[in-house]
Amino acid sequence: MEEKTATPSNFIRDIIDEDLRTNKHNQKVHTRFPPEPNGYLHIGHAKSICLNFGIARDYNGLCNLRFDDTNPEKEEVEYVESIEEDVRWLGFDWDNRMFYASDYFQQLYDFAVKLIKDGKAYIDSSTADELKEHRGTITESGKESPYRNRSVEENLELFLAMKDGKFEDGTHTLRAKIDMSSPNMLLRDPVIYRIKKADHHRTGDKWCIYPMYDYAHPLSDWIEGITHSICTLEFEVHRPLYDWFLEALNLENRPQQIEFARLNLSYTIMSKRKLLELVQEGYVSGWDDPRMPTISGLRRRGYTPESIRNFADRIGVAKRDALTDVVLLEYSLREDLNKHAPRTMAVLNPLKVIITNYPNDKTEEMEAVNNPEDISMGKRKLSFSKEIYIEQDDFQEVPHKKFHRLSPGNEVRLKYAYIIKCENVIKDEKGNITELHCTYDPETRSGGSSMKKVKGTIHWVSAKQAIKAEARLYDRLFTVEDPSADPEKDFKEFINPDSLKIITDCLIEPELAMAKPGDKFQFERLGYFCVDPLSTEKLLVFNRTVTLRDSWAKIEKK
Ligand code: ATP
Ligand code: MG
């Protein structure tokens, strides 16, 4: 597990402190992270993971990983495996406490039998339409089902027949007998079991009745000895039901449900259903497309677990929904990469420069710092010779007023090398610039004694030594802050058509030839880049993780 960090306090930790003081749970702190394996985890889940596992870590408690797999049709083993990988990658460990709600199907069934025997649940043979009709509305109370007063014996017999597959889907349900006139519609005799003749990814065809989430969840928590069952705000109205089941079954040492505001991020969608749509309809290359807010997408993009954990600490937990600015996530990322990513030079759009007064066969070794933020990361040698490449953008034939880089007759410093001056612009027949002829000032070698100063410093690579690579420049996947804001509109209307730009012939420092998938670098002046898993020895592919500064903020300020 990762180092203990100082997580700021919050209202959930206050509740736990108070419970420890009053000895409510016998000094135990036990949380769980309960994903439904129906998609890949996203950054919102990361918030929940950091919260649940972070509390367990800081209170010397435990946190379980529990797959909430009560919905046989949408769940898959692929998702289970990706969830395990993602939680581990974030730096958390559940030891041997990986559970499935489906592990408890027998116990949950037995609890249901007990509810029936105690007259607290009944079999309803109404159709789905009738159930809906009798439910009432927020302003109108519901109607009791004609089956509500079936005898215990009849209910037991029917429930057994349901379990034994004697009925078709949708013909009967088991309902809790609570209160059809409750202002909380969730308490109007909620369905707790339905018939579904579907294979389950773990239990196969053993069961053809499946428990509903609201029923399975509190009881799974209780079975595992969870003390604090932390979930998102939309479950606040479910809490009376959560408590009702525990009470109706007379269970001791009850877990307490605590709700917090889910993470919403600007320019991002967070619903698994919508993310699945993007994957299935080919808007992205897969769940781990570097533009996806999934943990696997963020990992491939170059995010580090530390940056995500720091982000989670930074946003904290609150009781009210809000939209968090994605800039904050990017800030946490830059902060971490700035400390750890080695600097290198790469040219995305190369423009050849010939240094006319530099000896033909000469090569000099220049010294470059690997990370000015961390001197212990050392230095490296950069070969410098007569032909180099610079960024096309670093030259303007007719310079703007504030352009301090290379232009005809103007001087610029090549980082870690010399000051050069542009003497001649060479063009092809069509008038495109093909190369620049420059001279260098031998007195201005970097680290030397020359006091000469110029306004601009640019990066470069040596033509002889540089190697080719592909760069993938990612931008936000959506063009608006909240793509789901208008329920009338399809969120896919707001997909950014320029969210991926592929540059195939970049030139990079030869040292990078050794880079392995997942390695992260800062390309000086260009941003942080990460080697994509698609990379081969023949062709290195770099994903731009994030730019050096928040370019969007800059645009808004202009
Ligand atoms: P989605 O709405 O994206 O489909 P979900 O809530 O159905 O997600 P689950 O697999 O049920 O997904 O989520 C597992 C846990 O993660 C739950 O405890 C849930 O409350 C939490 N969680 C899900 N989304 C967020 C979010 N955006 N912010 C914080 N926690 C979240
Ligand atoms: Mg859910």
Coordinates of C-alpha atoms and ligand atoms in Angstrom, one line a residue:
M1 CA 0.0 0.0 0.0
E2 CA 1.1 3.5 -0.6
E3 CA 2.6 5.9 1.9
K4 CA 0.2 7.4 4.4
T5 CA -0.7 10.9 3.3
A6 CA -2.4 13.5 5.4
T7 CA -5.9 13.4 4.1
P8 CA -7.9 16.4 5.2
S9 CA -10.7 15.7 7.5
N10 CA -14.3 15.8 6.3
F11 CA -17.8 15.2 7.5
I12 CA -17.5 11.4 7.1
R13 CA -14.4 11.3 9.1
D14 CA -16.1 13.4 11.7
I15 CA -18.9 10.8 11.9
I16 CA -16.3 8.0 12.3
D17 CA -14.4 10.0 15.0
E18 CA -17.7 10.4 16.9
D19 CA -18.6 6.7 16.5
L20 CA -15.1 5.8 17.9
R21 CA -15.7 8.1 20.8
T22 CA -19.1 6.6 21.7
N23 CA -17.8 3.1 20.8
K24 CA -20.8 2.6 18.5
H25 CA -19.1 -0.1 16.4
N26 CA -16.9 -1.6 19.0
Q27 CA -13.9 0.5 17.8
K28 CA -14.2 -1.1 14.4
V29 CA -14.0 0.8 11.1
H30 CA -14.9 -1.3 8.1
T31 CA -15.8 0.1 4.7
R32 CA -16.3 -1.3 1.2
F33 CA -16.1 -0.3 -2.4
P34 CA -19.1 -1.9 -4.2
P35 CA -18.8 -1.6 -8.0
E36 CA -21.3 -3.2 -10.3
P37 CA -19.3 -5.1 -12.9
N38 CA -21.1 -3.6 -15.8
G39 CA -18.4 -1.3 -17.2
Y40 CA -14.9 0.0 -16.5
L41 CA -14.3 2.2 -13.5
H42 CA -14.0 6.0 -14.1
I43 CA -12.6 8.9 -12.2
G44 CA -15.8 9.2 -10.1
H45 CA -15.2 5.7 -8.9
A46 CA -11.6 6.7 -8.1
K47 CA -13.0 9.3 -5.7
S48 CA -15.1 6.6 -4.0
I49 CA -12.1 4.2 -3.9
C50 CA -9.8 6.8 -2.4
L51 CA -12.4 7.7 0.2
N52 CA -13.3 4.1 1.3
F53 CA -9.8 2.6 1.2
G54 CA -8.3 5.9 2.5
I55 CA -10.5 5.8 5.6
A56 CA -9.6 2.2 6.2
R57 CA -5.9 3.0 5.9
D58 CA -6.1 6.0 8.2
Y59 CA -8.2 4.4 10.9
N60 CA -6.4 1.1 10.9
G61 CA -9.6 -0.4 9.6
L62 CA -10.5 -2.6 6.6
C63 CA -12.0 -2.0 3.2
N64 CA -13.6 -4.8 1.2
L65 CA -13.9 -4.9 -2.6
R66 CA -17.4 -6.2 -3.3
F67 CA -18.8 -6.8 -6.7
D68 CA -22.4 -5.9 -6.6
D69 CA -23.5 -8.4 -9.2
T70 CA -27.2 -8.8 -8.7
N71 CA -28.0 -7.9 -12.3
P72 CA -27.2 -11.0 -14.4
E73 CA -27.7 -9.5 -17.8
K74 CA -25.2 -6.6 -18.0
E75 CA -22.3 -8.1 -16.0
E76 CA -19.2 -9.6 -17.4
V77 CA -16.0 -11.2 -16.2
E78 CA -14.0 -8.7 -18.3
Y79 CA -15.3 -5.9 -16.2
V80 CA -14.5 -7.7 -12.9
E81 CA -10.9 -8.1 -14.0
S82 CA -10.5 -4.5 -15.1
I83 CA -11.9 -3.3 -11.8
E84 CA -9.4 -5.4 -9.8
E85 CA -6.6 -4.1 -11.9
D86 CA -7.7 -0.5 -11.6
V87 CA -8.1 -0.5 -7.8
R88 CA -4.7 -2.1 -7.4
W89 CA -3.1 0.4 -9.8
L90 CA -4.5 3.2 -7.7
G91 CA -2.5 1.8 -4.8
F92 CA -5.1 0.0 -2.7
D93 CA -5.3 -3.5 -1.5
W94 CA -8.2 -5.6 -0.3
D95 CA -6.0 -8.5 1.0
N96 CA -8.2 -11.6 0.8
R97 CA -11.5 -9.6 1.1
M98 CA -12.8 -9.7 -2.4
F99 CA -16.5 -10.6 -2.3
Y100 CA -19.5 -10.8 -4.6
A101 CA -23.1 -10.1 -3.7
S102 CA -23.8 -13.3 -5.5
D103 CA -21.8 -15.1 -2.8
Y104 CA -24.7 -14.3 -0.6
F105 CA -27.6 -15.4 -2.8
Q106 CA -28.5 -18.3 -0.5
Q107 CA -28.3 -16.1 2.7
L108 CA -30.3 -13.4 1.0
Y109 CA -32.9 -16.0 0.0
D110 CA -33.1 -17.3 3.6
F111 CA -33.5 -13.7 4.9
A112 CA -36.4 -13.3 2.4
V113 CA -38.0 -16.5 3.7
K114 CA -37.7 -15.1 7.2
L115 CA -39.4 -11.8 6.2
I116 CA -42.3 -13.9 4.7
K117 CA -42.6 -16.0 7.8
D118 CA -42.8 -12.8 9.9
G119 CA -45.5 -11.4 7.7
K120 CA -43.2 -8.7 6.3
A121 CA -43.1 -9.7 2.7
Y122 CA -45.5 -11.2 0.2
I123 CA -45.7 -12.5 -3.3
D124 CA -47.4 -10.2 -5.7
S125 CA -48.8 -11.6 -8.9
S126 CA -49.6 -8.3 -10.5
T127 CA -48.2 -7.5 -13.9
A128 CA -45.5 -4.9 -14.3
D129 CA -48.1 -2.4 -15.5
E130 CA -50.4 -3.0 -12.5
L131 CA -47.4 -2.6 -10.2
K132 CA -46.7 0.7 -11.8
E133 CA -50.3 1.9 -11.7
H134 CA -50.7 1.0 -8.0
R135 CA -47.6 2.8 -7.0
G136 CA -49.2 6.2 -6.9
T137 CA -47.3 9.5 -7.4
I138 CA -45.4 11.9 -5.3
T139 CA -48.6 13.7 -4.4
E140 CA -50.9 10.7 -4.4
S141 CA -50.5 7.7 -2.2
G142 CA -50.3 4.2 -3.7
K143 CA -52.9 1.4 -3.7
E144 CA -52.5 -1.8 -1.8
S145 CA -52.1 -4.8 -4.0
P146 CA -55.0 -7.4 -4.0
Y147 CA -52.3 -10.0 -3.2
R148 CA -51.0 -8.1 -0.1
N149 CA -52.9 -10.3 2.4
R150 CA -51.9 -13.7 1.1
S151 CA -51.3 -16.2 3.9
V152 CA -47.7 -16.9 5.0
E153 CA -48.1 -20.5 3.8
E154 CA -49.2 -19.4 0.4
N155 CA -46.4 -16.9 0.1
L156 CA -43.8 -19.5 1.2
E157 CA -45.1 -21.9 -1.4
L158 CA -45.1 -19.4 -4.2
F159 CA -41.7 -18.1 -3.3
L160 CA -40.3 -21.6 -3.5
A161 CA -42.0 -22.2 -6.8
M162 CA -40.5 -18.9 -8.1
K163 CA -37.1 -20.1 -7.0
D164 CA -37.6 -23.5 -8.6
G165 CA -38.3 -21.9 -12.0
K166 CA -42.0 -22.8 -12.1
F167 CA -43.0 -19.3 -13.3
E168 CA -42.2 -17.1 -16.3
D169 CA -40.3 -13.8 -16.0
G170 CA -42.5 -11.0 -14.8
T171 CA -45.3 -13.1 -13.5
H172 CA -44.6 -12.8 -9.7
T173 CA -42.5 -10.6 -7.5
L174 CA -41.6 -10.7 -3.8
R175 CA -42.4 -7.4 -2.1
A176 CA -41.6 -6.0 1.3
K177 CA -44.8 -5.2 3.2
I178 CA -44.1 -1.6 4.3
D179 CA -46.5 1.2 3.6
M180 CA -48.3 2.0 0.3
S181 CA -49.1 5.5 1.5
S182 CA -45.6 6.5 2.6
P183 CA -44.5 9.9 1.2
N184 CA -41.2 8.1 0.3
M185 CA -42.2 6.1 -2.8
L186 CA -39.3 3.7 -2.2
L187 CA -41.1 2.5 0.9
R188 CA -44.3 1.6 -1.0
D189 CA -43.9 -2.1 -0.8
P190 CA -40.7 -2.3 -2.8
V191 CA -40.0 -5.3 -4.9
I192 CA -37.2 -7.3 -3.4
Y193 CA -37.0 -10.3 -5.7
R194 CA -37.9 -10.7 -9.4
I195 CA -37.9 -13.7 -11.7
K196 CA -35.2 -13.5 -14.4
K197 CA -34.3 -16.6 -16.3
A198 CA -30.9 -15.4 -17.2
D199 CA -27.4 -16.9 -16.7
H200 CA -25.3 -15.2 -14.1
H201 CA -21.6 -14.7 -14.7
R202 CA -20.8 -16.6 -11.5
T203 CA -23.8 -18.6 -10.4
G204 CA -24.7 -19.8 -13.9
D205 CA -28.3 -21.1 -14.0
K206 CA -28.5 -21.9 -10.3
W207 CA -30.8 -19.0 -9.7
C208 CA -33.7 -17.7 -11.7
I209 CA -34.8 -15.2 -9.1
Y210 CA -32.5 -12.3 -8.3
P211 CA -32.6 -9.8 -5.4
M212 CA -33.0 -6.1 -6.0
Y213 CA -30.1 -3.8 -5.2
D214 CA -32.0 -2.0 -2.3
Y215 CA -32.5 -5.3 -0.6
A216 CA -29.1 -7.0 -1.4
H217 CA -27.0 -4.0 -0.4
P218 CA -27.7 -3.5 3.3
L219 CA -27.7 -7.2 3.9
S220 CA -24.4 -7.7 2.0
D221 CA -23.0 -4.9 4.2
W222 CA -24.3 -6.6 7.3
I223 CA -22.9 -10.0 6.3
E224 CA -19.5 -8.5 5.8
G225 CA -19.5 -6.6 9.1
I226 CA -19.4 -3.2 7.4
T227 CA -19.6 -0.3 9.9
H228 CA -19.8 2.7 7.5
S229 CA -21.5 2.1 4.1
I230 CA -20.5 5.1 2.1
C231 CA -22.4 5.9 -1.1
T232 CA -23.4 8.8 -3.3
L233 CA -26.2 11.3 -2.6
E234 CA -28.8 9.8 -4.9
F235 CA -29.1 7.0 -2.3
E236 CA -30.1 9.4 0.5
V237 CA -33.8 8.7 -0.2
H238 CA -33.0 4.9 -0.1
R239 CA -31.6 5.1 3.4
P240 CA -35.0 4.5 5.2
L241 CA -35.3 1.3 3.2
Y242 CA -31.7 0.4 3.9
D243 CA -32.5 0.7 7.6
W244 CA -35.9 -1.0 7.3
F245 CA -34.4 -4.3 6.1
L246 CA -31.9 -4.4 8.9
E247 CA -34.5 -3.7 11.5
A248 CA -37.2 -6.0 10.0
L249 CA -34.7 -8.8 10.2
N250 CA -33.7 -7.9 13.7
L251 CA -30.0 -7.7 12.9
E252 CA -27.6 -6.4 15.5
N253 CA -24.4 -4.4 14.8
R254 CA -26.0 -2.5 11.9
P255 CA -24.0 -0.7 9.4
Q256 CA -24.7 3.0 8.8
Q257 CA -25.2 4.4 5.4
I258 CA -23.6 7.8 4.8
E259 CA -24.0 9.7 1.6
F260 CA -21.6 12.1 -0.1
A261 CA -21.7 14.1 -3.4
R262 CA -20.6 12.2 -6.4
L263 CA -17.8 13.7 -8.6
N264 CA -18.9 15.5 -11.7
L265 CA -16.1 16.8 -13.9
S266 CA -16.4 19.6 -16.4
Y267 CA -16.0 18.5 -20.1
T268 CA -16.6 14.9 -19.0
I269 CA -19.3 12.4 -18.8
M270 CA -19.3 9.9 -16.0
S271 CA -22.2 7.5 -16.6
K272 CA -21.1 4.0 -17.4
R273 CA -24.1 3.7 -19.8
K274 CA -22.9 6.7 -21.8
L275 CA -19.3 5.6 -21.7
L276 CA -20.4 2.2 -23.1
E277 CA -22.2 4.0 -25.9
L278 CA -19.0 5.8 -26.9
V279 CA -17.2 2.5 -26.9
Q280 CA -19.8 0.5 -28.8
E281 CA -20.5 3.1 -31.4
G282 CA -16.9 3.7 -32.1
Y283 CA -16.5 7.3 -31.0
V284 CA -13.4 6.1 -29.1
S285 CA -11.1 3.2 -29.6
G286 CA -12.2 1.4 -26.5
W287 CA -12.7 1.7 -22.7
D288 CA -9.0 2.6 -22.4
D289 CA -8.9 5.3 -25.1
P290 CA -6.8 8.0 -23.6
R291 CA -9.7 10.5 -24.0
M292 CA -11.9 8.4 -21.8
P293 CA -12.4 9.4 -18.1
T294 CA -12.0 5.7 -17.2
I295 CA -9.1 4.8 -14.9
S296 CA -7.7 2.6 -17.7
G297 CA -8.0 5.5 -20.1
L298 CA -6.3 7.9 -17.7
R299 CA -3.6 5.4 -17.1
R300 CA -2.9 5.0 -20.8
R301 CA -3.0 8.8 -21.2
G302 CA -0.1 9.0 -18.7
Y303 CA -1.9 9.8 -15.4
T304 CA -0.2 8.5 -12.3
P305 CA -1.9 6.9 -9.3
E306 CA -0.4 9.6 -7.1
S307 CA -1.9 12.4 -9.2
I308 CA -5.4 10.9 -8.9
R309 CA -5.1 10.3 -5.2
N310 CA -3.9 13.8 -4.7
F311 CA -6.8 15.1 -6.7
A312 CA -9.2 13.1 -4.6
D313 CA -7.8 14.6 -1.4
R314 CA -7.9 18.0 -2.9
I315 CA -11.6 17.9 -3.9
G316 CA -12.6 16.5 -0.6
V317 CA -16.1 15.2 0.1
A318 CA -19.2 17.3 0.5
K319 CA -22.9 16.8 0.9
R320 CA -23.9 18.8 -2.1
D321 CA -23.5 18.1 -5.8
A322 CA -21.2 20.4 -7.8
L323 CA -19.3 20.4 -11.0
T324 CA -15.6 20.1 -10.4
D325 CA -13.3 21.8 -13.0
V326 CA -11.3 19.3 -14.9
V327 CA -8.4 21.8 -14.6
L328 CA -8.0 20.7 -11.0
L329 CA -7.4 17.1 -12.2
E330 CA -4.9 18.3 -14.7
Y331 CA -3.2 20.5 -12.1
S332 CA -2.7 17.5 -9.8
L333 CA -1.2 15.6 -12.8
R334 CA 1.2 18.3 -13.8
E335 CA 2.3 18.7 -10.2
D336 CA 3.3 15.1 -10.0
L337 CA 4.8 14.8 -13.5
N338 CA 6.8 18.0 -12.9
K339 CA 8.5 16.3 -10.0
H340 CA 9.2 12.9 -11.6
A341 CA 9.1 13.1 -15.4
P342 CA 12.6 13.4 -17.1
R343 CA 12.9 16.3 -19.6
T344 CA 13.8 15.5 -23.1
M345 CA 13.6 17.4 -26.4
A346 CA 11.3 16.4 -29.2
V347 CA 10.2 18.3 -32.3
L348 CA 6.7 17.7 -33.4
N349 CA 6.7 19.6 -36.7
P350 CA 10.3 19.6 -37.8
L351 CA 12.0 22.4 -39.8
K352 CA 15.5 21.8 -40.9
V353 CA 18.3 24.2 -39.9
I354 CA 21.7 24.2 -41.3
I355 CA 24.4 26.0 -39.4
T356 CA 26.6 27.2 -42.2
N357 CA 29.6 28.2 -40.1
Y358 CA 29.7 25.0 -38.1
P359 CA 32.4 22.5 -39.2
N360 CA 31.0 19.7 -41.4
D361 CA 32.1 16.6 -39.5
K362 CA 32.1 18.0 -36.0
T363 CA 29.9 16.7 -33.2
E364 CA 29.8 18.2 -29.8
E365 CA 28.4 16.7 -26.6
M366 CA 26.2 19.2 -24.8
E367 CA 25.2 18.7 -21.2
A368 CA 21.5 18.6 -20.4
V369 CA 19.7 18.5 -17.1
N370 CA 17.2 15.6 -16.7
N371 CA 15.0 17.4 -14.3
P372 CA 15.6 20.9 -12.8
E373 CA 13.1 20.0 -10.1
D374 CA 15.2 17.0 -9.0
I375 CA 18.9 17.3 -9.4
S376 CA 19.3 13.7 -8.3
M377 CA 17.9 12.7 -11.7
G378 CA 21.2 13.6 -13.2
K379 CA 22.3 14.9 -16.5
R380 CA 22.6 13.5 -20.0
K381 CA 24.6 14.2 -23.2
L382 CA 23.1 15.7 -26.3
S383 CA 24.9 15.5 -29.6
F384 CA 25.1 18.8 -31.5
S385 CA 26.2 19.1 -35.1
K386 CA 25.8 21.1 -38.3
E387 CA 22.2 20.0 -39.1
I388 CA 19.4 20.2 -36.6
Y389 CA 15.7 20.4 -36.6
I390 CA 13.6 23.0 -34.8
E391 CA 9.8 23.4 -34.4
Q392 CA 8.1 25.0 -37.5
D393 CA 6.3 27.3 -35.0
D394 CA 9.5 28.6 -33.7
F395 CA 10.2 30.4 -36.9
Q396 CA 8.3 33.3 -38.5
E397 CA 9.4 34.9 -41.7
V398 CA 7.6 38.1 -40.9
P399 CA 7.6 38.1 -37.1
H400 CA 4.7 39.3 -35.0
K401 CA 5.5 42.2 -32.8
K402 CA 6.0 40.0 -29.7
F403 CA 7.7 37.1 -31.4
H404 CA 11.1 36.6 -29.8
R405 CA 12.1 33.3 -31.5
L406 CA 13.7 32.8 -34.8
S407 CA 13.1 35.2 -37.8
P408 CA 15.4 36.5 -40.6
G409 CA 18.3 38.4 -39.1
N410 CA 17.2 37.6 -35.5
E411 CA 19.0 35.5 -32.9
V412 CA 17.7 32.8 -30.6
R413 CA 19.2 30.4 -28.1
L414 CA 19.1 26.7 -28.7
K415 CA 18.6 25.2 -25.4
Y416 CA 21.8 23.6 -23.9
A417 CA 23.7 24.7 -27.0
Y418 CA 24.5 28.0 -28.9
I419 CA 22.9 31.2 -30.0
I420 CA 22.1 31.1 -33.7
K421 CA 21.1 33.7 -36.1
C422 CA 18.9 33.2 -39.2
E423 CA 20.7 34.3 -42.3
N424 CA 18.7 32.8 -45.2
V425 CA 15.3 31.2 -45.8
I426 CA 15.3 28.5 -48.4
K427 CA 12.1 27.7 -50.2
D428 CA 10.9 25.2 -52.8
E429 CA 9.2 26.2 -56.1
K430 CA 5.9 26.5 -54.4
G431 CA 7.2 29.0 -51.9
N432 CA 7.2 26.6 -48.9
I433 CA 10.0 27.0 -46.5
T434 CA 12.2 23.9 -46.7
E435 CA 15.1 24.9 -44.5
L436 CA 16.8 27.7 -42.8
H437 CA 20.5 28.7 -43.1
C438 CA 21.8 30.0 -39.8
T439 CA 25.1 30.9 -38.3
Y440 CA 26.1 30.2 -34.7
D441 CA 28.2 32.2 -32.3
P442 CA 30.9 29.9 -31.0
E443 CA 31.4 32.1 -27.9
T444 CA 27.9 31.4 -26.6
R445 CA 28.1 27.7 -25.8
S446 CA 25.7 27.0 -23.0
G447 CA 27.4 27.0 -19.5
G448 CA 30.3 29.0 -21.0
S449 CA 31.4 32.5 -19.9
S450 CA 29.6 34.6 -22.6
M451 CA 27.3 37.2 -21.2
K452 CA 25.3 37.5 -24.4
K453 CA 21.6 37.5 -23.9
V454 CA 18.7 36.9 -26.3
K455 CA 15.0 37.0 -25.7
G456 CA 14.1 33.5 -26.9
T457 CA 15.2 29.9 -26.1
I458 CA 14.0 27.1 -28.3
H459 CA 14.3 23.3 -28.3
W460 CA 15.9 21.3 -31.1
V461 CA 17.1 17.8 -32.1
S462 CA 20.2 16.9 -34.0
A463 CA 19.4 15.7 -37.5
K464 CA 21.9 12.9 -37.5
Q465 CA 20.9 11.3 -34.2
A466 CA 17.2 12.0 -33.9
I467 CA 14.8 9.2 -34.3
K468 CA 11.2 9.2 -35.7
A469 CA 8.2 8.8 -33.5
E470 CA 4.4 9.3 -33.6
A471 CA 2.7 11.8 -31.3
R472 CA -1.0 11.7 -30.4
L473 CA -2.2 15.0 -29.2
Y474 CA -5.4 14.7 -27.2
D475 CA -7.8 17.4 -26.4
R476 CA -11.1 17.4 -24.4
L477 CA -13.6 14.9 -25.6
F478 CA -16.4 17.4 -25.3
T479 CA -16.8 21.0 -26.3
V480 CA -19.1 22.0 -23.5
E481 CA -18.7 22.0 -19.8
D482 CA -21.6 19.8 -19.0
P483 CA -22.5 17.6 -22.0
S484 CA -25.4 16.0 -20.1
A485 CA -26.9 19.3 -19.0
D486 CA -29.8 19.2 -21.4
P487 CA -31.7 15.9 -21.1
E488 CA -33.4 16.7 -24.5
K489 CA -30.1 16.6 -26.3
D490 CA -27.9 13.7 -27.1
F491 CA -24.6 14.2 -25.3
K492 CA -22.8 12.9 -28.4
E493 CA -23.7 16.1 -30.2
F494 CA -21.1 17.8 -28.1
I495 CA -18.2 15.5 -29.0
N496 CA -15.1 17.5 -29.9
P497 CA -14.2 16.7 -33.5
D498 CA -10.6 17.7 -32.9
S499 CA -10.1 15.6 -29.7
L500 CA -7.3 13.6 -31.4
K501 CA -4.6 14.8 -33.7
I502 CA -2.0 12.3 -34.9
I503 CA 1.4 13.6 -35.9
T504 CA 3.4 10.8 -37.6
D505 CA 6.8 12.2 -38.2
C506 CA 8.1 13.8 -35.0
L507 CA 11.7 13.7 -34.2
I508 CA 12.9 12.8 -30.7
E509 CA 16.2 12.5 -28.8
P510 CA 17.9 9.2 -29.5
E511 CA 17.9 8.4 -25.8
L512 CA 14.1 7.9 -26.0
A513 CA 14.6 4.8 -28.2
M514 CA 14.9 2.8 -25.0
A515 CA 11.5 4.0 -23.7
K516 CA 9.0 1.4 -22.6
P517 CA 5.2 1.6 -22.7
G518 CA 4.0 3.7 -19.8
D519 CA 7.2 5.7 -19.4
K520 CA 6.6 9.4 -19.0
F521 CA 8.6 12.4 -20.2
Q522 CA 8.3 16.1 -20.4
F523 CA 9.0 17.2 -24.0
E524 CA 10.5 20.6 -23.3
R525 CA 8.1 23.4 -24.0
L526 CA 5.5 20.9 -25.5
G527 CA 4.0 19.1 -22.6
Y528 CA 4.1 15.7 -20.8
F529 CA 4.0 12.6 -23.0
C530 CA 3.7 9.0 -22.2
V531 CA 4.7 6.0 -24.3
D532 CA 1.5 4.2 -25.5
P533 CA 1.2 0.4 -25.2
L534 CA 0.8 0.3 -29.0
S535 CA 4.4 1.3 -29.3
T536 CA 6.8 -1.1 -30.9
E537 CA 10.5 -1.1 -31.3
K538 CA 10.0 0.0 -34.9
L539 CA 7.7 2.9 -34.0
L540 CA 7.4 4.7 -30.8
V541 CA 4.0 6.2 -30.1
F542 CA 3.6 9.0 -27.5
N543 CA 0.4 10.1 -26.0
R544 CA 0.3 13.7 -24.9
T545 CA -0.7 13.4 -21.3
V546 CA -1.2 17.1 -20.7
T547 CA 0.2 20.4 -21.9
L548 CA 2.6 22.3 -19.7
R549 CA 0.1 25.0 -18.9
D550 CA -3.6 25.2 -19.0
S551 CA -4.1 26.5 -22.5
W552 CA -7.8 26.8 -22.1
A553 CA -7.5 29.2 -19.2
K554 CA -5.2 31.3 -21.3
I555 CA -7.7 31.4 -24.2
E556 CA -10.4 32.6 -21.9
K557 CA -8.3 35.4 -20.4
K558 CA -7.5 36.8 -23.8
Ligands
ATP1 P1 -22.6 5.1 -13.1 O1 -23.7 6.0 -12.6 O2 -21.4 5.8 -13.7 O3 -23.2 4.0 -14.0 P2 -22.7 3.6 -10.7 O4 -23.0 4.4 -9.5 O5 -23.9 2.8 -11.2 O6 -22.0 4.5 -11.8 P3 -21.4 1.5 -9.4 O7 -20.5 0.5 -10.0 O8 -22.6 1.2 -8.7 O9 -21.6 2.6 -10.5 O10 -20.4 2.4 -8.4 C1 -19.6 1.8 -7.4 C2 -19.4 2.9 -6.3 O11 -18.8 4.0 -6.9 C3 -20.7 3.3 -5.7 O12 -20.5 3.3 -4.3 C4 -21.0 4.6 -6.2 O13 -21.7 5.4 -5.3 C5 -19.5 5.2 -6.5 N1 -19.5 6.1 -7.6 C6 -20.0 6.0 -8.8 N2 -19.9 7.1 -9.5 C7 -19.3 8.0 -8.7 C8 -19.0 9.4 -8.9 N3 -19.2 10.0 -10.0 N4 -18.4 10.0 -7.8 C9 -18.2 9.3 -6.7 N5 -18.5 8.1 -6.5 C10 -19.1 7.4 -7.5
MG2 MG -24.8 1.8 -9.1

